[in-house]
Coordinates of C-alpha atoms and ligand atoms in Angstrom, one line a residue:
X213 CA 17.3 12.6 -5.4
X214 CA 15.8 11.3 -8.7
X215 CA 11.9 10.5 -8.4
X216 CA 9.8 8.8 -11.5
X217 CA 6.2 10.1 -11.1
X218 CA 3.5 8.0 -12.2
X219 CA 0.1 9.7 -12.0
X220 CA -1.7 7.2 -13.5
X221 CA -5.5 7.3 -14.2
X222 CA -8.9 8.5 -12.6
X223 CA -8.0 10.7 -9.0
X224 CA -4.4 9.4 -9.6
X225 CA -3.4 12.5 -11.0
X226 CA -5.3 14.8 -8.7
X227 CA -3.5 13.2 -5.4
X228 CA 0.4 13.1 -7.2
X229 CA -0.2 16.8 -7.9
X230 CA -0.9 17.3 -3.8
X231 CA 2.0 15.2 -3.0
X232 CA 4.4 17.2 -5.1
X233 CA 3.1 20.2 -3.6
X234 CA 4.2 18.9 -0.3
X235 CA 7.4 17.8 -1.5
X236 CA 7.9 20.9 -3.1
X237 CA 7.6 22.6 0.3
X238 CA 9.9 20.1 2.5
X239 CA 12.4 21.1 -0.8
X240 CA 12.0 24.4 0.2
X241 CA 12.2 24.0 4.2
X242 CA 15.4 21.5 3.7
X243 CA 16.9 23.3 0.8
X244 CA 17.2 20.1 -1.3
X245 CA 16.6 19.7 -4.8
X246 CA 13.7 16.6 -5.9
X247 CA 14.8 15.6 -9.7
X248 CA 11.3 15.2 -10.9
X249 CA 10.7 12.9 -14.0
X250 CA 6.6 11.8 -14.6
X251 CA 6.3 8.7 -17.0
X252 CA 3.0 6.6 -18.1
X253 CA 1.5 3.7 -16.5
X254 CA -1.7 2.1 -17.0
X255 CA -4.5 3.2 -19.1
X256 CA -3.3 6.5 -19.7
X257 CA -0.1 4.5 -21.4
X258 CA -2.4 2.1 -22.9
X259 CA -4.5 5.5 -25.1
X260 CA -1.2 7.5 -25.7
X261 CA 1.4 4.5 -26.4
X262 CA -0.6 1.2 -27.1
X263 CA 0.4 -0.4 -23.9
X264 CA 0.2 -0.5 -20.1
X265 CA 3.7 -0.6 -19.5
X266 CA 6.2 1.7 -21.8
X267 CA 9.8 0.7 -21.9
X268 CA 10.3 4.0 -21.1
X269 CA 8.4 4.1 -18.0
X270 CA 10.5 0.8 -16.9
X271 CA 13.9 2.4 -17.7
X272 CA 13.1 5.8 -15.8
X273 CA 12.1 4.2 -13.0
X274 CA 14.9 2.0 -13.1
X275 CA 17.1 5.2 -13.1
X276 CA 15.7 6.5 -10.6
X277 CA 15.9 6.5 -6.4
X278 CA 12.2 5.9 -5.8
X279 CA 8.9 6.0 -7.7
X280 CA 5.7 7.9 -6.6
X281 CA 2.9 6.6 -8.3
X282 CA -0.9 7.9 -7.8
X283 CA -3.6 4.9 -9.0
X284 CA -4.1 3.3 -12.3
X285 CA -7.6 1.5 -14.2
X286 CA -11.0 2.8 -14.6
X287 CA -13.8 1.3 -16.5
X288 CA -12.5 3.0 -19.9
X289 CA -10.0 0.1 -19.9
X290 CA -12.3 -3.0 -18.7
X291 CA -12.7 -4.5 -22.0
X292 CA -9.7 -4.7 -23.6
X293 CA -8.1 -8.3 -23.8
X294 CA -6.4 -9.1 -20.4
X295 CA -2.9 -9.0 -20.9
X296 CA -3.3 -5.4 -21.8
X297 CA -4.9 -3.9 -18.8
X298 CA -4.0 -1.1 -17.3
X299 CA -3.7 -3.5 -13.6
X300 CA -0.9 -4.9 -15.7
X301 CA 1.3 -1.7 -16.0
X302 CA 1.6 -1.8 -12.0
X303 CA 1.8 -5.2 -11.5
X304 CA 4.8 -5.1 -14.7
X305 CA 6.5 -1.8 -12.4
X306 CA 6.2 -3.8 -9.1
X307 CA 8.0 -6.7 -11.0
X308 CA 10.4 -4.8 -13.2
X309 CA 12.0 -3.3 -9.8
X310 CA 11.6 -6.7 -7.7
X311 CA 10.2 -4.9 -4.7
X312 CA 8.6 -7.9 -2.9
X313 CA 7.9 -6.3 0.2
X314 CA 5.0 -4.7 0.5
X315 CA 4.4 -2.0 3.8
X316 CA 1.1 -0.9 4.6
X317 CA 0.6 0.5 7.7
X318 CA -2.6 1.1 9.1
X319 CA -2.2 4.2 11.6
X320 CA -5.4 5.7 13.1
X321 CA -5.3 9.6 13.7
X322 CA -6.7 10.4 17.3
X323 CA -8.8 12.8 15.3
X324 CA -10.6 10.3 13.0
X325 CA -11.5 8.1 15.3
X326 CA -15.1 9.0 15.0
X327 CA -14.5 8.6 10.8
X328 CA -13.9 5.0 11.9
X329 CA -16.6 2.2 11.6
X330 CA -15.6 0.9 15.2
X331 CA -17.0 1.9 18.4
X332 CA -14.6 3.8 20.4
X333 CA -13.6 1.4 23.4
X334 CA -12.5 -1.2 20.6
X335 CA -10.3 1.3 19.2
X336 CA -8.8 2.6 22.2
X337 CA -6.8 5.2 22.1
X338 CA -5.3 4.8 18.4
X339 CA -4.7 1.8 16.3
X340 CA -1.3 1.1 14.8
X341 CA -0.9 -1.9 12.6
X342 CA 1.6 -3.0 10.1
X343 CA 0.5 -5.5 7.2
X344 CA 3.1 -6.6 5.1
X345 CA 2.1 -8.1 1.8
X346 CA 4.1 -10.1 -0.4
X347 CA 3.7 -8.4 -3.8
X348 CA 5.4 -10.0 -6.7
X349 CA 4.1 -13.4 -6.2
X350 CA 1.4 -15.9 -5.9
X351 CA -1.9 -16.2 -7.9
X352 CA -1.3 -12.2 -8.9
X353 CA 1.9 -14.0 -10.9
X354 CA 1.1 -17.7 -11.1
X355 CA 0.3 -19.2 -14.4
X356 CA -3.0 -18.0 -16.0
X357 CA -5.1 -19.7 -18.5
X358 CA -8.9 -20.8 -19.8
X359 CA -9.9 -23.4 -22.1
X360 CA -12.6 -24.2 -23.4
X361 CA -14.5 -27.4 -22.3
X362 CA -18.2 -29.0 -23.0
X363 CA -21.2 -26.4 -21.2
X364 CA -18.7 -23.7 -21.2
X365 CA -15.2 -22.8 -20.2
X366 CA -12.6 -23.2 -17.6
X367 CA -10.4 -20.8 -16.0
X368 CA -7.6 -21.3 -13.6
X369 CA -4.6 -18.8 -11.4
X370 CA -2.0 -20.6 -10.1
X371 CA -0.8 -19.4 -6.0
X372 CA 2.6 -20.5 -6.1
X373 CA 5.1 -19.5 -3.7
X374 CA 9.0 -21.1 -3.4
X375 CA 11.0 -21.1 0.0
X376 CA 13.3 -18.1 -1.4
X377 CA 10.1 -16.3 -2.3
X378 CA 8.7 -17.0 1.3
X379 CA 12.5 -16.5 3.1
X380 CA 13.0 -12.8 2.1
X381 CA 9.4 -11.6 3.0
X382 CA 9.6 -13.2 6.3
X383 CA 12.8 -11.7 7.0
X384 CA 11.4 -8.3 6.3
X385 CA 8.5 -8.6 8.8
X386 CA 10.3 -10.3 11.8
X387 CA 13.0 -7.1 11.4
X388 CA 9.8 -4.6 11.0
X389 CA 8.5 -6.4 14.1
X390 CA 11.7 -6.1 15.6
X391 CA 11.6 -2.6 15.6
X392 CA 8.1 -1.9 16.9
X393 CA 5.6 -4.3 19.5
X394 CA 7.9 -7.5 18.5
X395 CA 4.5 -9.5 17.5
X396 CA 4.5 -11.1 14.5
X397 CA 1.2 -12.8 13.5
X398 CA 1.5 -14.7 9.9
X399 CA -1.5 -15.2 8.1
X400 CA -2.3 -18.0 5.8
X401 CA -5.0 -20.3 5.0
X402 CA -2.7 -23.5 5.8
X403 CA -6.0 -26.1 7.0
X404 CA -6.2 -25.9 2.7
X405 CA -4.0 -24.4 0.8
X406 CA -0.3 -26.6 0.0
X407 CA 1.3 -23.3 -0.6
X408 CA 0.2 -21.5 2.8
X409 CA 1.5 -24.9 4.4
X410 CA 5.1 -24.3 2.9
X411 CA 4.6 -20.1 4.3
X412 CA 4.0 -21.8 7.9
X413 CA 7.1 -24.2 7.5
X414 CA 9.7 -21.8 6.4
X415 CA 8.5 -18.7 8.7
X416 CA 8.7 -21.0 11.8
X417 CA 12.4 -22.5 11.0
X418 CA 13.1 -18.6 10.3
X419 CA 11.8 -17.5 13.1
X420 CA 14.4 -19.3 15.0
X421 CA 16.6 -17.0 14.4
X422 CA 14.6 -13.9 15.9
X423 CA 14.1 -15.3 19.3
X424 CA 12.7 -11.8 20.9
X425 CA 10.0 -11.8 18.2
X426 CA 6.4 -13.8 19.0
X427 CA 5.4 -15.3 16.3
X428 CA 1.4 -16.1 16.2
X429 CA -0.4 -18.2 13.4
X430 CA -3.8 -16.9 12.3
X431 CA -6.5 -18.3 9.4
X432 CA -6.9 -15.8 7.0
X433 CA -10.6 -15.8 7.4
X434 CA -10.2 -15.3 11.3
X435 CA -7.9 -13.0 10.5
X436 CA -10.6 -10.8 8.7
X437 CA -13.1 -11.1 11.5
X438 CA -10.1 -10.5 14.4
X439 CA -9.3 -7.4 12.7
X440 CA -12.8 -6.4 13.0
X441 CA -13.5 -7.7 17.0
X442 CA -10.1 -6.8 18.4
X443 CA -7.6 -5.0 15.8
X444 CA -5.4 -3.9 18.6
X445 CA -4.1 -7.4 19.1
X446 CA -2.5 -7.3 15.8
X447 CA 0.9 -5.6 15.5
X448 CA 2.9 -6.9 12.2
X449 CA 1.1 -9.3 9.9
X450 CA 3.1 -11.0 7.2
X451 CA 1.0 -12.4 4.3
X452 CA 0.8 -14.0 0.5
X453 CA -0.1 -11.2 -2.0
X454 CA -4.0 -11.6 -2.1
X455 CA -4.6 -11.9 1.4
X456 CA -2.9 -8.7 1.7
X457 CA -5.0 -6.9 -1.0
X458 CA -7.9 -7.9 0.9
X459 CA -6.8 -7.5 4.6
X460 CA -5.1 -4.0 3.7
X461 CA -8.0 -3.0 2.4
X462 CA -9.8 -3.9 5.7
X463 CA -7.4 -2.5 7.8
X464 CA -8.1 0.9 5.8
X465 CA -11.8 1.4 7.1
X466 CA -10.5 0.7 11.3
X467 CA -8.8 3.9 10.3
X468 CA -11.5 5.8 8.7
X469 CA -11.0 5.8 5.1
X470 CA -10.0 3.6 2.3
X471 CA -8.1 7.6 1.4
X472 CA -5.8 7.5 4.8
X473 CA -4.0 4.4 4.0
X474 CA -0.3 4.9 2.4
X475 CA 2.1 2.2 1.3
X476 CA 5.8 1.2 0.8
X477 CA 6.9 -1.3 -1.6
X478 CA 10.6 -2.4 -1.1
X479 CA 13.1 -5.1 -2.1
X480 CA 16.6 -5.5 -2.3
X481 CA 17.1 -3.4 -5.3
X482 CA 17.3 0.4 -4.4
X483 CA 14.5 1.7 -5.8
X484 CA 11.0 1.7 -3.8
X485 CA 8.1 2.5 -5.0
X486 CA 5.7 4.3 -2.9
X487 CA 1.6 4.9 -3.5
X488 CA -1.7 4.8 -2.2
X489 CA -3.0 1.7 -1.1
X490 CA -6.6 2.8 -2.6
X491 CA -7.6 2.3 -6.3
X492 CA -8.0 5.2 -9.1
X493 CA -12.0 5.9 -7.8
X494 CA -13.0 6.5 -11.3
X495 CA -16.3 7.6 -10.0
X496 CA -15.2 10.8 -7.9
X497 CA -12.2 11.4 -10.4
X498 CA -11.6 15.2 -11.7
X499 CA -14.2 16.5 -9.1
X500 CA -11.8 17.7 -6.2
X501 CA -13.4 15.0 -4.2
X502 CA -10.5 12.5 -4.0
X503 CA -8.5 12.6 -0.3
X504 CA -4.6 13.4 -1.3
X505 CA -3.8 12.2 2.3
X506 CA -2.9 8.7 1.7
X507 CA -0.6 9.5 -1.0
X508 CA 0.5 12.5 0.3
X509 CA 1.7 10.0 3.7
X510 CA 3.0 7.7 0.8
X511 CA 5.6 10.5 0.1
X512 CA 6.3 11.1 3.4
X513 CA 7.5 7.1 3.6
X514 CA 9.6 7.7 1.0
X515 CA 11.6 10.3 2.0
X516 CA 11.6 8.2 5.3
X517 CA 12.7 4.8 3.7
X518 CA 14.6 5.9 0.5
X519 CA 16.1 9.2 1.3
X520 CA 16.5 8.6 5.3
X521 CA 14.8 11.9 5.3
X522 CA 13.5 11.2 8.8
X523 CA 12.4 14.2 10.1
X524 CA 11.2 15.5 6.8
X525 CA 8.8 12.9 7.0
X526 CA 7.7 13.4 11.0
X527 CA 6.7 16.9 9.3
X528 CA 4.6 15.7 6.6
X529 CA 2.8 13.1 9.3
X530 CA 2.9 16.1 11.7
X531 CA 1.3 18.5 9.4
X532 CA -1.7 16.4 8.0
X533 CA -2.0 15.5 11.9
X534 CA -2.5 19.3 12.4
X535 CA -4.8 19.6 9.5
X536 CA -7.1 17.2 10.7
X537 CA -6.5 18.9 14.3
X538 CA -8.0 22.2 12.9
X539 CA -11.2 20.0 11.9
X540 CA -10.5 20.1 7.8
X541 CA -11.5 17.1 6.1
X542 CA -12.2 15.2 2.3
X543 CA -15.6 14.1 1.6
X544 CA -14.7 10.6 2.7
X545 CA -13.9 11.6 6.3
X546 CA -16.4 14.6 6.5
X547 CA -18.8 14.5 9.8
X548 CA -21.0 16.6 11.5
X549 CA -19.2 20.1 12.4
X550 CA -16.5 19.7 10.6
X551 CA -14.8 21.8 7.4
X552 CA -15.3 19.8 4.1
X553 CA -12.8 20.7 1.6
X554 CA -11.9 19.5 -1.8
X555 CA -8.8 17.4 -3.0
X556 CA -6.6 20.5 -3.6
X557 CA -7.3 23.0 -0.1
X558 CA -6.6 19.9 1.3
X559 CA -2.9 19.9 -0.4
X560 CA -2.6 23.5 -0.1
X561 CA -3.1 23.3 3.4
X562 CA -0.8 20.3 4.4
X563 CA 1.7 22.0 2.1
X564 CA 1.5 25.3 4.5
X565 CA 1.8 23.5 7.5
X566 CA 5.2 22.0 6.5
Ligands
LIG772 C1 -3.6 -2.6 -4.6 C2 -4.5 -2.6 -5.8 C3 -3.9 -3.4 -6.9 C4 -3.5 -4.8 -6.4 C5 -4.8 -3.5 -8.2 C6 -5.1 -2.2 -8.7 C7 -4.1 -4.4 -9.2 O1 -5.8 -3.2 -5.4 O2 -2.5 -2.0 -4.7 O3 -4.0 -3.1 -3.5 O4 -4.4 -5.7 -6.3 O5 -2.4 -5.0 -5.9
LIG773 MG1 -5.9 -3.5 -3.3

């Protein structure tokens, strides 16, 4: 099982480090052998090779099974012309390997419901949502450009989106859906946007096909506010590539912390690429602040969706369950009477548990 390890920048490399720990131990517990390669992405690529995105780094990963990758950016990079931001090395990755699907489940721990920013009786007992966010199209992709024009300049990001593009996400989400509550609720802005209209029209001719699924159409910006009054009405949403930054994003803080919140991006090719759905948190980074959970849940999808490692990866969800049980927590979940600990005890002790 060949892995490409990106660390990237800021607390990127702090949280890979915790994930391979735990790999390290479910290689230990399983007896099988992780072929560990790490390659540049981001700024760090940008200081050491002159770019965001190294051939290299492409190549490697494209050799490889799956991709673990921690965070990249930070304010080092912010003015540097915009083709050659670090952002660009992991949108380049996501593109290079075509995985268009995008996985990001939101899963509240029993034991951090009181991390979360919602009163108890709208939580329930436990919140378990699964966005799905296209990720190799739209305005992230779309034709960029600025001009200049009298008083100033203009600027524009095309959100494009063809039927193909829209076919293969949908697919993805009604089988996801399938498999879990059987509610699908697409999300779009189709009172304005042409492109979101095309999303509405393709999903519901698709949708014929999965008759057992219920398929709901929501607003994007009642979406943002439903996920706030009610989230437990949402079980898979399906969604163009910005919306999803945003709403995933959202979805982190029902379940505590922007830290908790892993992701899985797949496509048709074999190689997934699995990281944190948080950024590189320049401001905490190299402190032993950073929580390793999300990634470290990252890795557990990947053994999950790459190496049909199943119940490695019930462990690794297992053993940060009974970390959290025993009342140890990061900075950003930290509350009264609990254990704070820093990024690596945290590692060490999910590692342990395995
Ligand atoms: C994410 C991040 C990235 C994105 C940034 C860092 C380019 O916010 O993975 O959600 O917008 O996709
Ligand atoms: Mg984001």
């Amino acid at each position: 099982m060949k892995i490409a390890v990106i660390r990237g920048d800021g607390i990127g490399k702090e949280i890979v480090g915790e994930a391979l720990k735990v790999l390290n131990a479910v290689s230990k517990k399983y007896k099988v052998n992780f072929n560990l390669n790490e390659v540049l992405l981001g700024g760090i690529a940008i200081d050491k090779t002159g770019g965001p995105i190294p051939q290299e780094t492409i190549d490697v990963c494209k050799a490889s099974d799956a991709v673990l990758l921690g965070a990249v950016g930070g304010p080092k990079w912010d003015n540097i012309p915009s083709n050659l931001r670090p952002e660009i090395g992991l949108l380049g990755i996501r593109k290079a390997l075509g995985v268009f699907a995008n996985l990001r489940p939101a899963i509240l721990f029993p034991q951090l419901k009181e991390a979360s920013n919602l009163k108890p009786e709208v939580l329930g007992n436990g919140l378990d949502i699964m966005i799905v966010r296209e990720l190799i199209g739209g305005a992230y992709f779309g034709e960029k450009k600025r001009i200049d024009i009298p008083g100033g300049q203009k600027a524009w990001d095309t959100l494009s989106y063809s039927t193909p593009e829209i076919d293969r996400i949908a697919r993805k989400a009604f089988e996801i859906a399938g498999k879990r509550g059987k509610k699908l609720t697409l999300v779009d802005k189709a009172n304005v946007l042409e492109s979101s209209r095309l999303w509405r029209e393709t999903v519901t001719e698709i949708a014929k096909e999965y008759k057992d699924i219920d398929l709901q159409y929501m607003y994007v910006d009642n979406a943002s506010m439903q996920l706030i009054r009610d989230p437990k009405q949402f079980d898979v949403i399906v969604t163009e590539n910005t919306f999803g930054d945003i709403l995933s994003d959202e979805a982190s803080m029902l379940t505590g912390s922007l830290g908790m919140l892993p992701s899985a991006s797949v496509g048709d090719g074999k190689v997934g690429i699995y990281e944190p759905i948080h950024g590189s948190a320049p401001d905490i980074a190299g402190q032993d602040k950073a929580n390793p959970i999300a990634t470290i849940m990252s890795a557990a999808m990947m053994l999950r969706y790459s190496f049909n490692m199943n119940e490695a990866a019930d462990d690794i969800e297992n053993a940060v369950s009974k970390v959290l049980d025993k009342g140890y927590r990061t900075p950003d979940i930290m509350r009264e009477g609990k254990q704070l600990v820093g990024t690596v005890k945290m590692g060490d002790l999910i590692a342990e548990s395995i």
